[in-house]
Coordinates of C-alpha atoms in Angstrom, one line a residue:
Chain E
M1159 CA -98.4 39.5 50.7
P1160 CA -96.0 42.4 51.2
G1161 CA -96.5 42.2 55.0
L1162 CA -94.9 38.8 55.1
V1163 CA -91.9 39.7 53.0
C1164 CA -88.7 39.9 55.1
R1165 CA -87.3 43.3 55.4
S1166 CA -84.0 42.3 53.9
L1167 CA -85.6 40.9 50.8
K1168 CA -85.0 42.9 47.7
T1169 CA -87.7 44.3 45.6
V1170 CA -88.3 42.9 42.1
A1171 CA -86.7 46.0 40.6
E1172 CA -83.5 45.3 42.6
L1173 CA -83.6 41.6 41.6
E1174 CA -83.6 42.5 38.0
K1175 CA -80.4 44.4 38.3
T1176 CA -78.7 41.7 40.3
M1177 CA -75.9 40.0 38.5
I1178 CA -74.0 36.8 38.9
L1179 CA -70.6 36.6 37.4
L1180 CA -69.8 32.9 36.6
V1181 CA -66.1 32.3 36.0
E1182 CA -66.0 28.9 34.3
D1183 CA -63.8 27.6 31.6
N1184 CA -65.6 24.2 30.9
P1185 CA -68.3 24.8 28.4
D1186 CA -70.2 21.6 29.6
H1187 CA -70.2 23.0 33.1
E1188 CA -71.2 26.3 32.0
L1189 CA -74.1 24.8 30.1
L1190 CA -75.2 22.8 33.1
T1191 CA -74.7 25.7 35.5
V1192 CA -76.8 27.9 33.3
R1193 CA -79.5 25.2 33.1
A1194 CA -79.5 24.8 36.9
M1195 CA -79.9 28.5 37.3
K1196 CA -82.6 28.7 34.8
K1197 CA -84.5 25.9 36.6
N1198 CA -84.2 28.0 39.8
G1199 CA -85.1 31.2 38.0
I1200 CA -81.9 33.0 38.7
A1201 CA -80.3 33.0 35.3
E1202 CA -81.3 36.7 34.6
G1203 CA -78.3 39.0 34.7
L1204 CA -75.8 36.1 34.5
V1205 CA -72.5 37.0 33.0
V1206 CA -70.0 34.2 32.1
A1207 CA -66.2 34.8 31.9
R1208 CA -64.4 31.8 30.3
D1209 CA -61.1 32.4 32.1
G1210 CA -59.5 34.4 34.9
A1211 CA -58.2 37.2 32.6
E1212 CA -61.7 37.7 31.2
A1213 CA -63.2 37.8 34.6
L1214 CA -60.7 40.5 35.7
D1215 CA -61.3 42.5 32.4
Y1216 CA -65.0 42.4 33.2
L1217 CA -64.6 43.5 36.8
F1218 CA -62.1 46.2 36.1
G1219 CA -63.5 47.4 32.8
T1220 CA -60.4 46.6 30.8
G1221 CA -59.6 44.7 27.6
S1222 CA -62.8 43.6 25.8
Y1223 CA -64.9 45.2 28.5
E1224 CA -63.2 48.6 28.0
G1225 CA -65.6 51.3 29.0
R1226 CA -67.9 49.1 31.1
D1227 CA -69.3 51.0 34.1
T1228 CA -67.4 49.4 36.9
K1229 CA -69.7 50.9 39.4
E1230 CA -72.0 48.2 38.4
Q1231 CA -70.7 45.1 39.9
P1232 CA -72.2 41.6 40.3
Q1233 CA -73.9 40.7 43.5
V1234 CA -71.9 37.4 43.7
I1235 CA -69.0 35.9 41.8
L1236 CA -69.1 32.1 41.3
L1237 CA -65.4 31.3 40.8
D1238 CA -63.9 28.1 39.5
L1239 CA -60.3 27.5 40.6
Q1240 CA -58.9 25.6 37.6
L1241 CA -58.8 28.3 34.9
P1242 CA -56.6 28.9 31.9
K1243 CA -54.4 32.0 31.8
I1244 CA -55.0 33.3 35.3
G1245 CA -56.1 30.8 37.9
G1246 CA -59.0 31.2 40.3
L1247 CA -57.0 31.9 43.4
E1248 CA -55.0 34.6 41.5
V1249 CA -58.2 36.2 40.4
L1250 CA -59.4 36.2 44.0
K1251 CA -56.1 37.8 45.2
R1252 CA -56.3 40.6 42.6
L1253 CA -60.0 41.2 43.4
R1254 CA -59.2 41.6 47.1
A1255 CA -56.3 43.9 46.3
D1256 CA -58.4 46.3 44.4
E1257 CA -60.5 49.0 46.1
R1258 CA -63.4 48.6 43.6
T1259 CA -63.8 44.8 44.2
K1260 CA -62.3 44.0 47.5
L1261 CA -65.7 43.6 49.2
L1262 CA -67.4 41.7 46.5
P1263 CA -68.8 38.3 47.7
V1264 CA -66.9 35.5 46.1
V1265 CA -68.1 31.9 46.2
I1266 CA -65.5 29.4 45.1
L1267 CA -67.3 26.7 43.1
T1268 CA -65.0 24.0 42.1
S1269 CA -64.4 20.2 41.7
S1270 CA -61.5 20.2 44.0
D1271 CA -61.8 19.5 47.7
E1272 CA -58.2 19.7 48.3
E1273 CA -57.5 21.0 51.9
S1274 CA -54.8 23.3 50.5
D1275 CA -57.3 24.9 48.1
L1276 CA -59.8 25.4 50.8
L1277 CA -57.4 26.9 53.1
E1278 CA -55.9 29.2 50.6
G1279 CA -59.3 30.2 49.3
Y1280 CA -60.5 31.3 52.7
A1281 CA -57.1 32.9 53.4
L1282 CA -57.4 35.0 50.3
G1283 CA -60.9 36.2 51.4
S1284 CA -63.4 33.9 49.8
N1285 CA -66.8 34.2 51.3
S1286 CA -67.8 30.6 50.7
Y1287 CA -66.4 27.4 49.2
I1288 CA -68.7 24.9 47.4
R1289 CA -67.6 21.6 45.9
K1290 CA -69.5 20.8 42.7
P1291 CA -71.2 17.5 43.3
V1292 CA -71.1 15.0 40.6
E1293 CA -74.8 14.1 41.0
F1294 CA -76.6 16.7 39.1
E1295 CA -79.7 16.8 41.3
H1296 CA -77.5 17.8 44.1
F1297 CA -76.0 20.6 42.0
I1298 CA -79.4 21.9 41.1
E1299 CA -80.2 22.0 44.8
A1300 CA -76.9 23.7 45.5
T1301 CA -77.5 26.3 42.9
R1302 CA -81.1 26.9 44.2
Q1303 CA -79.7 27.5 47.7
L1304 CA -76.8 29.6 46.3
G1305 CA -79.3 31.8 44.5
L1306 CA -81.6 32.1 47.4
Y1307 CA -78.8 33.0 49.9
W1308 CA -76.6 35.3 47.9
L1309 CA -79.1 37.0 45.8
V1310 CA -82.1 37.2 48.1
L1311 CA -81.0 36.8 51.7
N1312 CA -77.7 38.2 51.6
E1313 CA -77.1 42.0 51.9
A1314 CA -74.4 42.8 49.4
P1315 CA -71.8 45.4 50.3
P1316 CA -72.9 48.9 49.3
L1317 CA -70.5 49.1 46.4
S1318 CA -72.3 46.5 44.1
R1319 CA -75.5 48.6 44.4
G1320 CA -74.0 51.1 42.1
K1321 CA -75.3 54.6 42.0
E1322 CA -77.1 54.3 45.2
V1323 CA -73.9 54.6 47.2
Chain D
M367 CA 5.6 -6.0 71.2
L368 CA 6.6 -5.7 74.9
D369 CA 4.1 -7.2 77.3
P370 CA 4.2 -6.3 81.0
T371 CA 5.7 -9.7 82.0
S372 CA 8.7 -9.5 79.7
F373 CA 9.1 -5.9 80.7
R374 CA 9.4 -6.9 84.4
R375 CA 11.8 -9.6 83.4
L376 CA 13.9 -7.0 81.6
L377 CA 13.8 -4.7 84.7
N378 CA 14.8 -7.6 86.9
R379 CA 17.7 -8.4 84.6
A380 CA 18.7 -4.8 84.6
L381 CA 18.9 -4.9 88.4
F382 CA 20.3 -8.4 88.9
F383 CA 23.2 -8.0 86.4
P384 CA 24.8 -4.9 87.9
V385 CA 24.4 -6.3 91.4
L386 CA 26.1 -9.6 90.3
L387 CA 28.9 -7.6 88.7
L388 CA 29.5 -5.4 91.7
L389 CA 29.4 -8.5 94.0
T390 CA 32.1 -10.1 91.9
L391 CA 34.2 -7.0 92.0
A392 CA 33.7 -6.8 95.8
A393 CA 34.7 -10.5 96.1
I394 CA 37.9 -9.9 94.1
L395 CA 38.8 -6.8 96.0
F396 CA 38.0 -8.5 99.3
Y397 CA 40.3 -11.3 98.5
Q398 CA 43.1 -8.9 97.4
I399 CA 42.7 -6.6 100.4
G400 CA 42.8 -9.7 102.7
D401 CA 46.1 -10.6 100.9
L402 CA 47.3 -7.1 101.5
L403 CA 46.4 -7.2 105.2
D404 CA 48.1 -10.5 105.5
A405 CA 51.3 -9.1 104.0
A406 CA 51.1 -6.1 106.4
Y407 CA 50.6 -8.5 109.3
W408 CA 53.6 -10.5 108.4
V409 CA 55.8 -7.4 108.1
E410 CA 54.6 -6.3 111.5
H411 CA 55.1 -9.8 112.8
T412 CA 58.7 -9.8 111.6
D413 CA 59.4 -6.6 113.5
V414 CA 57.8 -8.2 116.6
V415 CA 60.0 -11.4 116.2
I416 CA 63.2 -9.3 115.8
T417 CA 62.4 -7.3 118.9
Q418 CA 61.7 -10.4 120.8
A419 CA 64.9 -12.0 119.6
R420 CA 66.8 -8.9 120.7
V421 CA 65.2 -9.0 124.1
T422 CA 65.9 -12.7 124.5
R423 CA 69.6 -12.2 123.5
R424 CA 70.0 -9.3 125.9
V425 CA 68.6 -11.4 128.8
A426 CA 71.1 -14.1 127.9
E427 CA 73.9 -11.6 127.7
T428 CA 73.3 -10.3 131.2
M429 CA 74.0 -13.7 132.8
P430 CA 77.8 -13.8 132.4
G431 CA 77.8 -10.4 134.2
Y432 CA 76.0 -11.7 137.2
Q433 CA 78.2 -14.8 137.1
R434 CA 81.4 -12.8 137.3
L435 CA 79.9 -10.4 139.9
F436 CA 79.1 -13.5 142.0
F437 CA 82.6 -14.8 141.7
L438 CA 84.1 -11.5 142.6
T439 CA 81.8 -10.7 145.5
G440 CA 80.4 -14.0 146.6
D441 CA 77.3 -12.1 147.2
P442 CA 74.4 -14.5 146.9
Q443 CA 72.2 -11.7 145.4
Y444 CA 74.1 -12.0 142.1
R445 CA 73.5 -15.7 142.2
E446 CA 69.9 -14.9 142.7
K447 CA 69.9 -12.4 139.8
F448 CA 71.5 -15.0 137.7
N449 CA 68.7 -17.4 138.5
L450 CA 66.1 -14.7 137.7
A451 CA 67.8 -14.0 134.4
R452 CA 67.8 -17.7 133.6
S453 CA 64.0 -18.1 134.2
E454 CA 63.5 -14.8 132.3
F455 CA 65.4 -16.3 129.4
S456 CA 63.3 -19.4 129.5
K457 CA 60.2 -17.3 129.4
Q458 CA 61.5 -15.1 126.5
I459 CA 62.8 -17.9 124.4
Q460 CA 59.4 -19.7 124.8
K461 CA 57.7 -16.5 123.6
L462 CA 60.1 -16.4 120.6
K463 CA 59.4 -20.0 119.9
D464 CA 55.8 -19.2 119.8
D465 CA 56.3 -16.3 117.5
V466 CA 58.2 -18.4 114.9
K467 CA 56.2 -21.6 115.3
D468 CA 55.1 -21.4 111.7
N469 CA 58.6 -20.9 110.3
K470 CA 60.5 -24.2 110.5
G471 CA 63.9 -22.8 109.7
Q472 CA 63.7 -20.1 112.3
K473 CA 62.3 -22.5 114.8
Q474 CA 65.3 -24.8 114.4
S475 CA 67.5 -21.7 114.7
V476 CA 65.8 -20.9 118.0
V477 CA 66.2 -24.5 119.2
A478 CA 69.9 -24.4 118.3
W479 CA 70.0 -21.1 120.1
E480 CA 68.5 -22.7 123.2
N481 CA 70.9 -25.6 123.1
E482 CA 73.8 -23.2 123.1
F483 CA 72.2 -21.6 126.1
H484 CA 71.8 -24.9 128.0
R485 CA 75.4 -25.7 127.2
Y486 CA 76.4 -22.3 128.7
L487 CA 74.1 -22.8 131.6
E488 CA 75.6 -26.3 132.4
I489 CA 79.1 -24.9 132.4
A490 CA 78.1 -21.8 134.4
E491 CA 76.2 -23.8 137.0
S492 CA 79.1 -26.2 137.4
E493 CA 81.5 -23.3 137.9
M494 CA 79.3 -21.6 140.3
A495 CA 78.8 -24.9 142.3
A496 CA 82.6 -25.4 142.4
F497 CA 82.8 -21.7 143.7
V498 CA 80.4 -22.3 146.4
E499 CA 82.0 -25.6 147.4
G500 CA 85.3 -23.8 147.4
K501 CA 86.7 -26.0 144.7
D502 CA 88.8 -24.9 141.8
Y503 CA 86.4 -23.0 139.6
L504 CA 89.0 -20.7 138.1
T505 CA 90.5 -23.4 135.9
W506 CA 87.1 -23.8 134.4
V507 CA 86.7 -20.1 133.9
R508 CA 90.0 -19.8 132.3
R509 CA 89.1 -22.6 129.9
G510 CA 86.5 -20.1 128.7
E511 CA 84.0 -22.8 127.7
D512 CA 81.1 -20.7 128.9
E513 CA 82.4 -17.8 127.0
Q514 CA 82.4 -19.9 123.8
A515 CA 78.9 -21.1 124.3
M516 CA 77.7 -17.6 124.8
E517 CA 79.5 -16.5 121.7
A518 CA 77.8 -19.3 119.8
L519 CA 74.4 -18.2 121.2
R520 CA 75.1 -14.6 120.2
S521 CA 76.0 -15.7 116.7
H522 CA 72.9 -17.8 116.5
A523 CA 70.9 -14.8 117.6
E524 CA 72.4 -12.6 115.1
R525 CA 71.8 -15.0 112.3
F526 CA 68.3 -15.4 113.4
V527 CA 67.8 -11.7 113.4
A528 CA 69.4 -11.3 110.0
T529 CA 67.2 -14.0 108.6
E530 CA 64.2 -12.4 110.1
A531 CA 65.3 -9.0 108.8
G532 CA 65.6 -10.6 105.4
Y533 CA 62.1 -11.8 105.8
S534 CA 61.0 -8.3 106.7
T535 CA 62.4 -6.9 103.5
T536 CA 60.7 -9.6 101.4
R537 CA 57.5 -9.2 103.2
S538 CA 57.5 -5.4 102.9
A539 CA 58.1 -5.7 99.2
K540 CA 55.3 -8.2 99.0
A541 CA 53.0 -5.9 101.0
R542 CA 54.0 -3.1 98.6
H543 CA 53.2 -5.2 95.6
S544 CA 50.0 -6.3 97.2
G545 CA 49.0 -2.7 97.7
Q546 CA 49.9 -1.9 94.1
A547 CA 48.0 -5.0 92.9
V548 CA 45.0 -3.8 94.8
R549 CA 45.2 -0.4 93.4
L550 CA 45.7 -1.7 89.9
S551 CA 42.9 -4.3 90.3
V552 CA 40.5 -1.7 91.5
L553 CA 41.4 0.4 88.6
V554 CA 41.4 -2.3 86.0
L555 CA 38.4 -4.1 87.4
A556 CA 36.4 -0.9 87.8
L557 CA 37.2 0.0 84.2
I558 CA 36.4 -3.5 82.9
F559 CA 33.2 -3.8 85.0
G560 CA 32.1 -0.3 84.4
T561 CA 32.6 -0.9 80.6
I562 CA 30.7 -4.1 80.8
L563 CA 28.0 -2.6 82.9
G564 CA 27.8 0.4 80.6
F565 CA 27.7 -1.7 77.5
A566 CA 25.1 -4.0 79.0
I567 CA 23.0 -1.0 80.0
R568 CA 23.5 0.5 76.7
K569 CA 22.5 -2.7 75.0
Q570 CA 19.4 -3.1 77.1
L571 CA 18.4 0.5 76.6
L572 CA 19.0 0.1 72.9
D573 CA 17.0 -3.1 72.9
L574 CA 14.3 -1.4 74.8
G575 CA 14.4 1.6 72.6
Q576 CA 14.2 -0.6 69.6
T577 CA 11.3 -2.4 71.0
Y578 CA 9.6 0.9 71.6
V579 CA 10.5 2.2 68.2
V580 CA 8.9 -1.0 66.7
A581 CA 5.9 -0.6 69.0
L582 CA 5.7 3.1 68.1
K583 CA 5.8 2.3 64.4
E584 CA 3.1 -0.3 64.9
V585 CA 1.0 2.2 66.8
Q586 CA 1.6 4.8 64.2
T587 CA 0.7 2.4 61.4
Q588 CA -2.4 1.4 63.3
S589 CA -3.4 5.0 64.0
Q590 CA -2.8 5.7 60.3
E591 CA -5.0 2.8 59.4
I592 CA -7.7 4.0 61.9
E593 CA -7.3 7.5 60.5
Q594 CA -7.8 6.2 57.0
Q595 CA -10.7 4.1 58.0
S596 CA -12.5 7.0 59.8
K597 CA -11.7 9.1 56.7
H598 CA -13.3 6.4 54.7
I599 CA -16.3 6.2 57.0
R600 CA -16.6 10.1 56.9
E601 CA -16.5 9.9 53.1
L602 CA -19.1 7.1 53.2
N603 CA -21.2 9.2 55.6
T604 CA -20.9 12.2 53.5
G605 CA -21.8 10.1 50.6
L606 CA -24.6 8.6 52.5
E607 CA -25.9 12.0 53.6
E608 CA -25.6 13.2 50.1
R609 CA -27.6 10.2 48.9
I610 CA -30.1 10.7 51.6
R611 CA -30.5 14.3 50.6
Q612 CA -30.8 13.2 47.0
R613 CA -33.4 10.6 47.9
T614 CA -35.2 13.0 50.1
T615 CA -35.3 15.5 47.3
E616 CA -36.5 12.8 44.9
L617 CA -39.1 11.6 47.4
E618 CA -40.3 15.2 48.0
A619 CA -40.4 15.7 44.3
S620 CA -42.3 12.4 43.8
N621 CA -44.6 13.4 46.7
R622 CA -45.2 16.7 45.0
E623 CA -45.9 14.9 41.8
L624 CA -48.3 12.6 43.6
E625 CA -50.1 15.6 45.1
A626 CA -50.3 17.2 41.8
F627 CA -51.6 14.0 40.3
S628 CA -54.3 13.4 42.9
Y629 CA -55.2 17.1 42.6
S630 CA -55.6 16.7 38.9
V631 CA -57.5 13.4 39.5
S632 CA -59.7 15.2 41.9
H633 CA -60.5 17.9 39.5
D634 CA -60.1 16.7 36.1
L635 CA -61.7 13.2 36.4
R636 CA -64.6 14.6 38.2
A637 CA -65.3 17.3 35.8
P638 CA -66.3 15.1 32.9
L639 CA -68.3 12.9 35.2
R640 CA -70.3 15.8 36.2
S641 CA -70.9 16.7 32.6
I642 CA -72.0 13.1 31.8
D643 CA -74.3 13.0 34.8
G644 CA -75.7 16.5 34.1
M645 CA -76.3 15.9 30.5
S646 CA -77.9 12.6 31.2
L647 CA -80.2 14.2 33.6
A648 CA -81.0 17.0 31.1
L649 CA -81.8 14.4 28.5
L650 CA -84.1 12.6 31.0
E651 CA -85.8 15.8 32.0
D652 CA -86.0 17.7 28.8
Y653 CA -86.5 14.8 26.3
E654 CA -88.6 12.6 28.4
A655 CA -91.3 12.3 25.8
A656 CA -88.8 11.2 23.1
L657 CA -87.4 8.4 25.2
D658 CA -88.9 5.0 25.8
D659 CA -88.4 3.0 29.0
D660 CA -85.2 1.3 27.8
G661 CA -83.7 4.7 26.7
K662 CA -84.5 6.1 30.2
K663 CA -83.1 2.9 31.8
F664 CA -79.9 3.3 29.9
L665 CA -79.6 6.8 30.9
Q666 CA -80.1 6.0 34.5
R667 CA -77.5 3.2 34.3
L668 CA -75.2 5.8 32.8
R669 CA -75.8 8.1 35.6
A670 CA -75.4 5.4 38.3
N671 CA -72.0 4.4 36.7
S672 CA -70.7 8.0 36.6
Q673 CA -71.8 8.4 40.3
Q674 CA -70.0 5.1 41.2
M675 CA -67.0 6.3 39.5
A676 CA -67.1 9.5 41.4
T677 CA -67.3 7.6 44.6
L678 CA -64.3 5.6 43.6
I679 CA -62.3 8.7 42.8
D680 CA -63.2 10.1 46.1
S681 CA -62.1 6.9 47.9
L682 CA -58.9 6.9 46.0
L683 CA -58.3 10.5 46.9
E684 CA -59.0 9.8 50.5
L685 CA -56.5 6.9 50.4
S686 CA -53.8 9.0 49.0
R687 CA -54.6 11.8 51.4
L688 CA -54.3 9.5 54.3
T689 CA -51.0 8.3 53.0
R690 CA -49.6 11.8 52.7
A691 CA -51.1 13.4 55.8
E692 CA -48.7 14.2 58.5
M693 CA -48.9 12.0 61.6
R694 CA -49.8 13.6 64.8
R695 CA -49.1 11.3 67.7
E696 CA -51.2 11.5 70.8
P697 CA -52.6 9.2 73.4
V698 CA -55.8 7.5 72.1
N699 CA -58.5 5.8 74.1
M700 CA -59.2 2.9 71.7
T701 CA -62.3 1.8 73.8
A702 CA -64.0 5.1 73.6
L703 CA -63.0 5.6 70.0
A704 CA -64.6 2.2 69.0
D705 CA -67.8 2.9 71.1
E706 CA -68.1 6.3 69.3
I707 CA -67.8 4.8 65.8
V708 CA -70.2 1.9 66.6
A709 CA -72.8 4.4 67.9
E710 CA -72.5 6.4 64.6
I711 CA -72.8 3.2 62.5
Q712 CA -75.8 2.1 64.5
A713 CA -77.5 5.5 64.2
R714 CA -77.3 5.2 60.4
Q715 CA -79.2 1.9 60.5
P716 CA -81.2 1.9 63.7
E717 CA -83.4 -0.9 62.4
R718 CA -80.7 -3.5 62.4
K719 CA -80.2 -5.8 65.4
V720 CA -76.6 -6.6 66.0
A721 CA -75.1 -8.2 69.1
L722 CA -72.2 -5.9 69.9
D723 CA -69.6 -7.0 72.3
M724 CA -67.3 -3.9 72.7
Q725 CA -64.7 -4.9 75.2
E726 CA -62.4 -2.7 77.2
V727 CA -59.1 -2.5 75.3
P728 CA -55.7 -0.9 76.1
D729 CA -55.1 2.7 75.0
T730 CA -52.5 3.4 72.5
V731 CA -50.5 6.4 71.0
G732 CA -51.1 7.4 67.5
D733 CA -52.8 9.7 65.0
K734 CA -56.4 9.8 66.4
R735 CA -57.9 10.9 63.1
L736 CA -56.2 8.1 61.1
L737 CA -57.0 5.5 63.8
R738 CA -60.6 6.6 63.6
V739 CA -60.6 6.0 59.9
A740 CA -59.1 2.6 60.3
L741 CA -61.4 1.5 63.1
E742 CA -64.3 2.9 61.2
N743 CA -63.5 0.9 58.1
L744 CA -63.1 -2.3 60.1
L745 CA -66.3 -1.9 62.2
S746 CA -68.3 -0.7 59.1
N747 CA -67.1 -3.7 57.3
A748 CA -68.2 -6.0 60.1
W749 CA -71.5 -4.2 60.2
K750 CA -71.9 -4.4 56.4
Y751 CA -71.0 -8.0 56.0
T752 CA -73.2 -9.2 58.8
A753 CA -76.2 -7.6 57.0
K754 CA -77.5 -10.9 55.8
Q755 CA -76.9 -12.7 59.0
P756 CA -80.1 -12.9 61.1
E757 CA -78.1 -13.0 64.4
A758 CA -75.3 -10.7 63.6
Q759 CA -72.4 -10.5 66.1
I760 CA -69.5 -8.0 66.2
V761 CA -66.8 -8.3 68.8
F762 CA -64.1 -5.7 69.4
S763 CA -61.4 -7.0 71.8
A764 CA -57.7 -7.0 72.5
S765 CA -55.2 -9.5 73.7
E766 CA -51.5 -9.6 74.6
Q767 CA -49.2 -11.4 72.2
E768 CA -45.3 -11.4 72.5
G769 CA -45.5 -8.2 74.5
K770 CA -47.7 -6.5 72.0
T771 CA -51.3 -5.5 72.2
V772 CA -53.3 -7.2 69.4
Y773 CA -56.7 -5.6 68.6
A774 CA -59.3 -7.7 66.9
V775 CA -62.6 -7.0 65.2
K776 CA -64.5 -10.2 64.8
D777 CA -67.8 -10.8 63.0
N778 CA -70.0 -13.7 62.0
G779 CA -70.8 -12.3 58.6
A780 CA -70.1 -13.3 55.1
G781 CA -66.4 -13.9 55.8
F782 CA -64.0 -14.7 53.0
D783 CA -62.1 -17.5 51.4
M784 CA -58.5 -17.7 52.7
A785 CA -57.5 -18.7 49.2
F786 CA -57.9 -15.0 48.2
Y787 CA -56.2 -13.7 51.2
N788 CA -53.5 -12.0 49.2
K789 CA -56.2 -9.8 47.5
L790 CA -57.7 -8.8 50.8
F791 CA -55.7 -5.6 51.5
G792 CA -55.2 -4.6 47.8
A793 CA -56.7 -1.3 46.6
F794 CA -59.8 -1.9 44.4
Q795 CA -59.7 -5.6 45.2
R796 CA -63.1 -6.9 46.2
L797 CA -63.9 -10.4 47.4
H798 CA -67.7 -9.8 47.0
S799 CA -69.6 -8.3 44.1
V800 CA -71.2 -4.9 44.4
N801 CA -74.5 -6.6 44.1
E802 CA -73.9 -8.6 47.2
F803 CA -72.3 -5.9 49.3
E804 CA -71.6 -2.3 48.0
G805 CA -68.2 -0.8 48.3
T806 CA -65.3 0.5 46.5
G807 CA -62.6 -2.0 47.5
I808 CA -60.5 0.7 49.1
G809 CA -61.4 0.3 52.8
L810 CA -59.0 -2.4 53.7
A811 CA -56.2 -0.9 51.7
T812 CA -56.7 2.3 53.6
V813 CA -56.7 0.4 56.9
Q814 CA -53.6 -1.4 56.0
R815 CA -51.8 1.9 55.2
I816 CA -52.9 3.5 58.4
I817 CA -51.7 0.5 60.5
R818 CA -48.4 0.4 58.7
R819 CA -47.9 4.2 59.1
H820 CA -48.2 3.4 62.8
G821 CA -45.6 0.8 62.6
G822 CA -48.1 -1.9 63.1
Q823 CA -49.2 -5.0 61.3
I824 CA -52.7 -6.2 60.1
W825 CA -53.8 -9.7 59.3
A826 CA -57.1 -11.6 59.1
E827 CA -58.7 -14.9 59.4
G828 CA -61.9 -15.8 57.6
E829 CA -64.2 -18.5 56.3
P830 CA -66.9 -18.1 53.8
G831 CA -70.3 -17.8 55.5
K832 CA -68.8 -18.0 59.0
G833 CA -67.3 -14.6 59.4
A834 CA -64.0 -12.8 59.5
T835 CA -61.7 -11.6 62.2
F836 CA -59.2 -8.7 61.6
F837 CA -56.2 -8.4 63.9
F838 CA -53.9 -5.5 64.1
T839 CA -51.1 -4.2 66.2
L840 CA -49.8 -0.6 66.6
S841 CA -46.1 0.0 67.4

C-alpha cells in the first residue's frame, strides 16, 4: 500500500542503512537493550560502544575505528550518562563541538532522573531524555517508540545521510 | 566616687567657709576701727574742752574790768555788763561741766573752779553794793579778796587746761596706736585669713582632684575592662564566624556527599534491578516451555520484588530531594490546593464513594510545591486507609490554637494504635502490612520533613478501626 505510506517514511533501502549507536557500559543493559530492539525489529545496523572514549572514536574515526568513513553517521545515538573513561555529558559536549557531529540526534537513555542531569543534558544539546524504566515491559515499549520515532518518523539532519549530501 | 549630693555639699562648704572667714575679718576690723574712731573722737573732744575752758576763763577774767570801770565811772552800764558777763559765765561753765561730765577728776576741778567764782562774785557784789550805797567799798577793794579769788580761779582753770592737754597727748598717742593697730591687724589678718583660705581652697581642690583622679582611674579601669571584654567578644565572634564557616563548609560538603550518594543510589541501585527484571522477563518469555507453573510464579515474584524495590528507591530519592530542594516562599491558598489534590485523587478512583468535607481554611505562606506534596500525602493516606470503610469520610479543616493555624486531615479509616505513635513518622516504618494497604512507608516521613522545613509541627491522633487525624502547623 504505497499510497498510504507517509511521505516522510523511509524506503526499505534507507532503513537498512540506518544505524543506531548505543553507548552503554553495562553488559546486562546492553543485552537487554539489544533484546528489546530485536523484539521491535530495529536491531539491524546497531553499533555498541562500551564507553565514552569508544563512542567518540567511532564517531570521529579515530583509535580502533581508524579509517572509518565518518560521512556515515548513525541516525540516532542512545547515550547513557554514567560511563567509564569519558562520561556521557562530556561525550555530548564534544559531539556538539565538532562540525561532523554537531547536528546528530542524541537521546539520553539513563537510570538517573536527577534534575541536574536533565538540565545539563538539554543545555548541552540533547534532543531527548529518557529514563530507563525498571519494569522491562515498559522498556520494550519505550524502545519500540524510540525506534519508530527516531528511525522512521524523524527526518535526520542531512549529514547522517552520507553521500547524498 | 563623688555623687551629686556630696558634690553640692562640697560646693556649699567652699562658699560658706570663705564668707565666714571674711565676716570674722570684717567684725574684727569693725571693732578696731570703732576703737580708732573713738580715740579720734576723744582727741577732738579734748580740744573742744580746752577751748571751752579758755572761753569760760576769759569771760570770768572780763568781770574785774567791768567792776573797776563801774567804780571809776559809776556808770550803771558797766554794772550791767558785769551782770551779763556773770550770766555768760554761768552758761559757759555749765557747758564745760557738760563736756567733762564723764571725767570725774575734771568735773571736780570745774566745780572747784565755780566755787572760786562764787567766792569772787560774793565779794564783788558786796563791794559794788557798798559802792552804790555810798559806803566804804575801797577798804574791801584794798583788802584784794576778790583779786585772790580770781587768781585762784585762774590757777584752777590753768590746771584744768593742763590736765586736759595731758589727756590730749595721751589720747592722740592712743589714736595713733589704734591706727597702727588697725593697719597691722588688717595686714596680719589679711595674711592669716588669706593663707587659711588659700590652704582651705587648695585642700578642697586637692581633695576634689584626688576624688576625680580616683574616679578617672576607676573609669579607666572600667573602660579597659570593657575594651577587653569587647575584644574577647570580638574574638569569640571571629571564632564563631570561623566555626560557622567551617560548619557551613562541612555541611555543604556533606550535602554534596548526600547528593552524590543519592545520585549513585538513583543510578547504581536501579541498574541491577533493571537487569534482574529484564532477565526474569527474558526467561519467562524465551524459556516459557521449560518452566513449570511454580518456576513461572517464582520469576514473577522476583520481578514484583525488584519493581517494589525500584519504587522504594524512587520514594527515597524523592524524600532526599524534598529535603535538599531550595524553599521558595509564596502565598499559598490552602483551600484551593486541597480541593485540587482531592479532585485528582478522586479522578484516579472515580468508583469510590467518599464523603468529603473540604472546609475553607486560612491561606499560608510557603513553598507551594512542597506543601502540595505534603497535603497530597496526607489526603492520599486518608483516601487509601478508608478504602475498606463502606461509609468513608474525609475532613479537611483548620482551627486557631494559641494564635497559630492548625490544619487537620481527619478520616474514619483504618486508623492506628497510639502505642506505635513513635514509628508513625519514621522513614520506611509502616503500621500496616503491604497486603493490607500498599505503600512504601515514606509518605509521612516526607510530610514531616516538609512541615519542619516550614518551621511547623505535625502530630496525629488515631485509634485502630476508627480513623486517624493528622494535625499540622506552618510557621
